[in-house]
Amino acid sequence: MDAITLLALIICGLAGGFINTVAASGATVVVPSMIGLGLEAGVANGTSRLAAVAGLATATWRFHQAGAIPWLLTLKATVPMVAGAIAGSLLATALSDQWITWAIAGSLLFVLICLISQPTRLLQQDEPSSEETETQLGPLFYLLMAATGFWAGFIALGSGVMTLLVLVLAGGIPLKTANILKCFVRLSSSLVALLIFGLRGDINWLWALPLALSGMAGAHLGARLALGDGATQLIFRALIAVVGLEVLSFLWRLGLPQNLMGALA
């Protein structure tokens, strides 16, 4: 690994850990960047899981120290998420790099659409009371959490945003609480995915270690901001820009702009 690649991985890890903690979908920075640096799509998908686990574990510990995690709600949301993640991870390890590349591109586009539509308005609304509220979670909530876990295990990209949407819109959980709860839920599903990808040999450990260490630093900073006010709107605006650029980058790698220009010529 050369110095430029190492520096790029450290920057990606910092950004991914920070975004995962304060908002969601840090993988939209990490996975496409690794592919751009020359890693195969399937291995990049697996390698990103160690950084996710390290960063989310750091954030969860910080939130626990602050007494901010509603553990009963967290455990209720975690079980279906983990079950879905097992199935999604097994599918991801069985598909070719071409299929995974298209799935990543599709997930980036989906996340971008989510962020510029209703979720943006939802995430900018005033926070409810910080006290934990009694929430009645119905069958639809558990089904959607399992589906989100499946996607988290399969690709990971976009699953953070999906998790927040399910927790807030289907679970009726206040946004600030949902964002904190999300970290442990995602940590659990990411651990399952990491184990499966590791057993299948789809992790580049040389790349994963600097990503994970820098991801922990990014998550530590993100946790401090996530416990305060005003950070979510800024991060989501930045995430819109990041995801938009990554969509354009993937389209360029797939040759779609060149083909379009050739057709118009």
Tab-separated table of C-alpha atoms in Angstrom:
chain	number	residue	atom	x	y	z
A	1	MET	CA	0.000	0.000	0.000
A	2	ASP	CA	1.435	3.386	-0.985
A	3	ALA	CA	1.253	6.577	1.084
A	4	ILE	CA	-1.484	8.164	-1.047
A	5	THR	CA	-3.759	5.142	-0.650
A	6	LEU	CA	-3.134	5.087	3.110
A	7	LEU	CA	-3.944	8.792	3.420
A	8	ALA	CA	-7.107	8.350	1.358
A	9	LEU	CA	-8.226	5.450	3.571
A	10	ILE	CA	-7.640	7.481	6.732
A	11	ILE	CA	-9.678	10.400	5.373
A	12	CYS	CA	-12.469	8.056	4.250
A	13	GLY	CA	-12.501	6.337	7.631
A	14	LEU	CA	-12.746	9.638	9.499
A	15	ALA	CA	-15.578	10.840	7.281
A	16	GLY	CA	-17.413	7.518	7.361
A	17	GLY	CA	-17.232	7.163	11.149
A	18	PHE	CA	-18.351	10.748	11.669
A	19	ILE	CA	-21.275	10.552	9.243
A	20	ASN	CA	-22.398	7.143	10.542
A	21	THR	CA	-22.632	8.571	14.047
A	22	VAL	CA	-24.192	11.981	13.492
A	23	ALA	CA	-26.471	11.009	10.616
A	24	ALA	CA	-26.228	7.853	8.498
A	25	SER	CA	-24.729	6.125	5.464
A	26	GLY	CA	-21.026	6.655	6.026
A	27	ALA	CA	-20.558	3.708	3.665
A	28	THR	CA	-21.531	6.013	0.794
A	29	VAL	CA	-18.113	7.588	1.288
A	30	VAL	CA	-16.087	4.504	2.187
A	31	VAL	CA	-17.168	1.824	-0.314
A	32	PRO	CA	-17.113	3.841	-3.574
A	33	SER	CA	-13.804	5.422	-2.540
A	34	MET	CA	-12.183	2.010	-2.062
A	35	ILE	CA	-13.470	0.905	-5.451
A	36	GLY	CA	-12.039	4.087	-6.944
A	37	LEU	CA	-8.687	3.238	-5.342
A	38	GLY	CA	-8.697	-0.115	-7.128
A	39	LEU	CA	-10.351	-2.612	-4.779
A	40	GLU	CA	-12.893	-5.055	-6.233
A	41	ALA	CA	-16.510	-4.169	-5.461
A	42	GLY	CA	-17.186	-7.344	-3.474
A	43	VAL	CA	-14.035	-6.987	-1.361
A	44	ALA	CA	-14.666	-3.259	-0.828
A	45	ASN	CA	-18.157	-4.131	0.366
A	46	GLY	CA	-16.746	-6.592	2.901
A	47	THR	CA	-13.761	-4.466	3.935
A	48	SER	CA	-16.004	-1.559	4.891
A	49	ARG	CA	-17.675	-3.684	7.584
A	50	LEU	CA	-14.704	-3.567	9.992
A	51	ALA	CA	-14.675	0.237	9.865
A	52	ALA	CA	-18.429	0.271	10.462
A	53	VAL	CA	-18.125	-2.023	13.485
A	54	ALA	CA	-15.244	-0.045	15.001
A	55	GLY	CA	-16.917	3.323	14.502
A	56	LEU	CA	-20.370	2.258	15.657
A	57	ALA	CA	-18.922	0.512	18.723
A	58	THR	CA	-17.110	3.718	19.652
A	59	ALA	CA	-20.264	5.788	19.195
A	60	THR	CA	-22.390	3.315	21.166
A	61	TRP	CA	-19.972	3.390	24.081
A	62	ARG	CA	-19.958	7.199	24.108
A	63	PHE	CA	-23.770	7.317	24.061
A	64	HIS	CA	-23.944	4.687	26.820
A	65	GLN	CA	-21.572	6.722	28.976
A	66	ALA	CA	-23.886	9.710	28.512
A	67	GLY	CA	-26.917	7.611	29.529
A	68	ALA	CA	-28.581	8.391	26.201
A	69	ILE	CA	-29.428	4.894	24.914
A	70	PRO	CA	-33.017	3.621	25.422
A	71	TRP	CA	-32.024	-0.029	25.778
A	72	LEU	CA	-35.511	-1.567	25.704
A	73	LEU	CA	-36.377	0.072	22.383
A	74	THR	CA	-32.894	-0.697	21.107
A	75	LEU	CA	-33.159	-4.429	21.758
A	76	LYS	CA	-36.635	-4.589	20.210
A	77	ALA	CA	-35.295	-3.043	17.008
A	78	THR	CA	-32.064	-5.055	16.963
A	79	VAL	CA	-33.457	-8.605	16.760
A	80	PRO	CA	-35.230	-8.310	13.355
A	81	MET	CA	-32.361	-6.187	12.017
A	82	VAL	CA	-29.800	-8.898	12.801
A	83	ALA	CA	-31.984	-11.635	11.303
A	84	GLY	CA	-32.256	-9.710	8.053
A	85	ALA	CA	-28.530	-8.944	8.021
A	86	ILE	CA	-27.655	-12.647	8.083
A	87	ALA	CA	-29.683	-13.307	4.935
A	88	GLY	CA	-28.398	-10.193	3.175
A	89	SER	CA	-24.743	-10.968	3.897
A	90	LEU	CA	-25.069	-14.516	2.583
A	91	LEU	CA	-26.578	-13.188	-0.648
A	92	ALA	CA	-23.873	-10.548	-1.071
A	93	THR	CA	-21.044	-13.091	-0.812
A	94	ALA	CA	-22.695	-15.224	-3.503
A	95	LEU	CA	-23.042	-12.499	-6.167
A	96	SER	CA	-20.483	-11.370	-8.736
A	97	ASP	CA	-18.690	-8.010	-8.585
A	98	GLN	CA	-20.746	-6.775	-11.543
A	99	TRP	CA	-24.028	-7.348	-9.722
A	100	ILE	CA	-22.663	-5.738	-6.555
A	101	THR	CA	-21.440	-2.706	-8.521
A	102	TRP	CA	-24.914	-2.169	-9.985
A	103	ALA	CA	-26.480	-2.678	-6.557
A	104	ILE	CA	-24.140	-0.075	-5.058
A	105	ALA	CA	-24.986	2.403	-7.810
A	106	GLY	CA	-28.692	1.783	-7.286
A	107	SER	CA	-28.418	2.207	-3.526
A	108	LEU	CA	-26.556	5.490	-3.938
A	109	LEU	CA	-29.310	6.796	-6.183
A	110	PHE	CA	-31.975	5.607	-3.743
A	111	VAL	CA	-30.269	7.309	-0.798
A	112	LEU	CA	-29.982	10.545	-2.768
A	113	ILE	CA	-33.702	10.471	-3.596
A	114	CYS	CA	-34.551	9.839	0.068
A	115	LEU	CA	-32.383	12.664	1.293
A	116	ILE	CA	-33.809	15.279	-1.078
A	117	SER	CA	-37.441	14.320	-0.485
A	118	GLN	CA	-39.408	13.831	2.735
A	119	PRO	CA	-36.545	12.632	4.967
A	120	THR	CA	-34.851	16.013	4.621
A	121	ARG	CA	-37.977	17.785	5.870
A	122	LEU	CA	-38.371	15.234	8.635
A	123	LEU	CA	-34.795	15.516	9.828
A	124	GLN	CA	-35.024	19.309	10.009
A	125	GLN	CA	-38.113	19.376	12.225
A	126	ASP	CA	-37.969	20.396	15.886
A	127	GLU	CA	-36.874	17.658	18.272
A	128	PRO	CA	-39.482	16.166	20.619
A	129	SER	CA	-38.762	15.864	24.332
A	130	SER	CA	-35.482	14.177	25.123
A	131	GLU	CA	-37.218	11.865	27.618
A	132	GLU	CA	-37.762	8.301	26.375
A	133	THR	CA	-41.354	7.856	25.192
A	134	GLU	CA	-43.464	4.722	25.337
A	135	THR	CA	-43.700	3.458	21.767
A	136	GLN	CA	-46.041	0.776	20.500
A	137	LEU	CA	-44.187	-1.209	17.861
A	138	GLY	CA	-46.435	-3.197	15.532
A	139	PRO	CA	-45.753	-6.036	13.065
A	140	LEU	CA	-45.041	-3.572	10.236
A	141	PHE	CA	-42.194	-2.054	12.233
A	142	TYR	CA	-40.515	-5.416	12.785
A	143	LEU	CA	-40.978	-6.396	9.137
A	144	LEU	CA	-39.420	-3.148	7.953
A	145	MET	CA	-36.520	-3.522	10.384
A	146	ALA	CA	-35.862	-7.029	9.027
A	147	ALA	CA	-35.928	-5.675	5.462
A	148	THR	CA	-33.540	-2.899	6.444
A	149	GLY	CA	-31.257	-5.460	8.065
A	150	PHE	CA	-31.287	-7.483	4.849
A	151	TRP	CA	-30.129	-4.452	2.885
A	152	ALA	CA	-27.538	-3.597	5.542
A	153	GLY	CA	-26.075	-7.084	5.246
A	154	PHE	CA	-26.262	-7.088	1.464
A	155	ILE	CA	-24.788	-3.704	0.546
A	156	ALA	CA	-24.775	-1.443	3.658
A	157	LEU	CA	-25.008	1.680	1.485
A	158	GLY	CA	-28.231	3.491	2.294
A	159	SER	CA	-29.117	1.211	5.201
A	160	GLY	CA	-28.366	3.906	7.765
A	161	VAL	CA	-30.869	6.288	6.198
A	162	MET	CA	-33.389	3.450	5.879
A	163	THR	CA	-32.912	2.554	9.540
A	164	LEU	CA	-33.611	6.121	10.621
A	165	LEU	CA	-36.711	6.298	8.439
A	166	VAL	CA	-38.141	3.076	9.888
A	167	LEU	CA	-37.378	4.057	13.479
A	168	VAL	CA	-38.953	7.497	13.129
A	169	LEU	CA	-41.800	6.957	10.661
A	170	ALA	CA	-42.833	3.375	11.481
A	171	GLY	CA	-41.702	3.222	15.116
A	172	GLY	CA	-42.760	6.706	16.162
A	173	ILE	CA	-39.430	7.195	17.937
A	174	PRO	CA	-38.193	10.802	18.305
A	175	LEU	CA	-35.484	11.627	15.781
A	176	LYS	CA	-32.704	12.407	18.237
A	177	THR	CA	-33.392	9.183	20.140
A	178	ALA	CA	-33.646	7.218	16.886
A	179	ASN	CA	-30.256	8.491	15.722
A	180	ILE	CA	-28.625	7.291	18.945
A	181	LEU	CA	-30.522	3.994	18.946
A	182	LYS	CA	-29.525	3.448	15.318
A	183	CYS	CA	-25.853	3.136	16.232
A	184	PHE	CA	-26.305	-0.006	18.345
A	185	VAL	CA	-28.804	-1.514	15.907
A	186	ARG	CA	-26.385	-0.977	13.025
A	187	LEU	CA	-23.489	-2.234	15.149
A	188	SER	CA	-25.269	-5.544	15.721
A	189	SER	CA	-26.081	-6.091	12.043
A	190	SER	CA	-22.579	-4.993	11.009
A	191	LEU	CA	-20.999	-7.530	13.372
A	192	VAL	CA	-22.994	-10.313	11.725
A	193	ALA	CA	-22.018	-9.107	8.263
A	194	LEU	CA	-18.350	-8.766	9.271
A	195	LEU	CA	-18.283	-12.370	10.481
A	196	ILE	CA	-19.815	-13.699	7.269
A	197	PHE	CA	-17.615	-11.625	4.949
A	198	GLY	CA	-14.548	-12.583	6.987
A	199	LEU	CA	-15.318	-16.301	6.793
A	200	ARG	CA	-15.776	-15.965	3.031
A	201	GLY	CA	-12.427	-14.179	2.631
A	202	ASP	CA	-13.994	-11.002	1.264
A	203	ILE	CA	-12.096	-8.565	3.517
A	204	ASN	CA	-8.799	-6.866	2.707
A	205	TRP	CA	-7.435	-6.582	6.241
A	206	LEU	CA	-4.518	-4.367	5.213
A	207	TRP	CA	-7.003	-1.751	4.011
A	208	ALA	CA	-9.545	-2.441	6.749
A	209	LEU	CA	-7.269	-1.610	9.691
A	210	PRO	CA	-6.507	2.061	8.853
A	211	LEU	CA	-10.160	2.516	7.911
A	212	ALA	CA	-11.262	1.138	11.278
A	213	LEU	CA	-8.830	3.165	13.381
A	214	SER	CA	-9.683	6.439	11.673
A	215	GLY	CA	-13.377	5.497	11.776
A	216	MET	CA	-13.175	5.271	15.569
A	217	ALA	CA	-11.745	8.787	15.723
A	218	GLY	CA	-14.489	10.104	13.444
A	219	ALA	CA	-17.171	8.381	15.511
A	220	HIS	CA	-15.780	9.820	18.747
A	221	LEU	CA	-16.096	13.339	17.364
A	222	GLY	CA	-19.497	12.582	15.847
A	223	ALA	CA	-20.882	11.279	19.140
A	224	ARG	CA	-20.034	14.548	20.863
A	225	LEU	CA	-21.933	16.510	18.221
A	226	ALA	CA	-24.860	14.067	18.081
A	227	LEU	CA	-25.567	14.714	21.751
A	228	GLY	CA	-25.855	18.435	21.034
A	229	ASP	CA	-28.050	20.546	18.782
A	230	GLY	CA	-27.753	21.753	15.206
A	231	ALA	CA	-25.428	19.108	13.732
A	232	THR	CA	-27.939	16.864	11.954
A	233	GLN	CA	-29.058	19.414	9.372
A	234	LEU	CA	-25.457	20.269	8.466
A	235	ILE	CA	-24.423	16.628	8.120
A	236	PHE	CA	-27.405	15.698	5.982
A	237	ARG	CA	-26.742	18.597	3.625
A	238	ALA	CA	-23.147	17.432	3.319
A	239	LEU	CA	-24.337	13.858	2.807
A	240	ILE	CA	-26.588	14.955	-0.063
A	241	ALA	CA	-23.555	16.469	-1.777
A	242	VAL	CA	-21.397	13.394	-1.102
A	243	VAL	CA	-24.002	10.929	-2.353
A	244	GLY	CA	-24.700	13.062	-5.421
A	245	LEU	CA	-21.015	13.123	-6.322
A	246	GLU	CA	-20.715	9.382	-5.755
A	247	VAL	CA	-23.695	8.705	-8.042
A	248	LEU	CA	-22.033	10.750	-10.778
A	249	SER	CA	-18.742	8.956	-10.131
A	250	PHE	CA	-20.360	5.531	-10.477
A	251	LEU	CA	-22.161	6.552	-13.644
A	252	TRP	CA	-18.841	7.709	-15.065
A	253	ARG	CA	-17.105	4.434	-14.165
A	254	LEU	CA	-19.921	2.500	-15.797
A	255	GLY	CA	-19.371	4.499	-18.973
A	256	LEU	CA	-22.897	5.901	-19.169
A	257	PRO	CA	-21.894	9.549	-19.844
A	258	GLN	CA	-19.493	8.470	-22.589
A	259	ASN	CA	-22.135	6.263	-24.177
A	260	LEU	CA	-24.675	9.076	-24.036
A	261	MET	CA	-22.264	11.528	-25.639
A	262	GLY	CA	-21.494	8.979	-28.324
A	263	ALA	CA	-25.189	8.490	-29.034
A	264	LEU	CA	-25.761	12.232	-29.334
A	265	ALA	CA	-22.735	12.785	-31.572
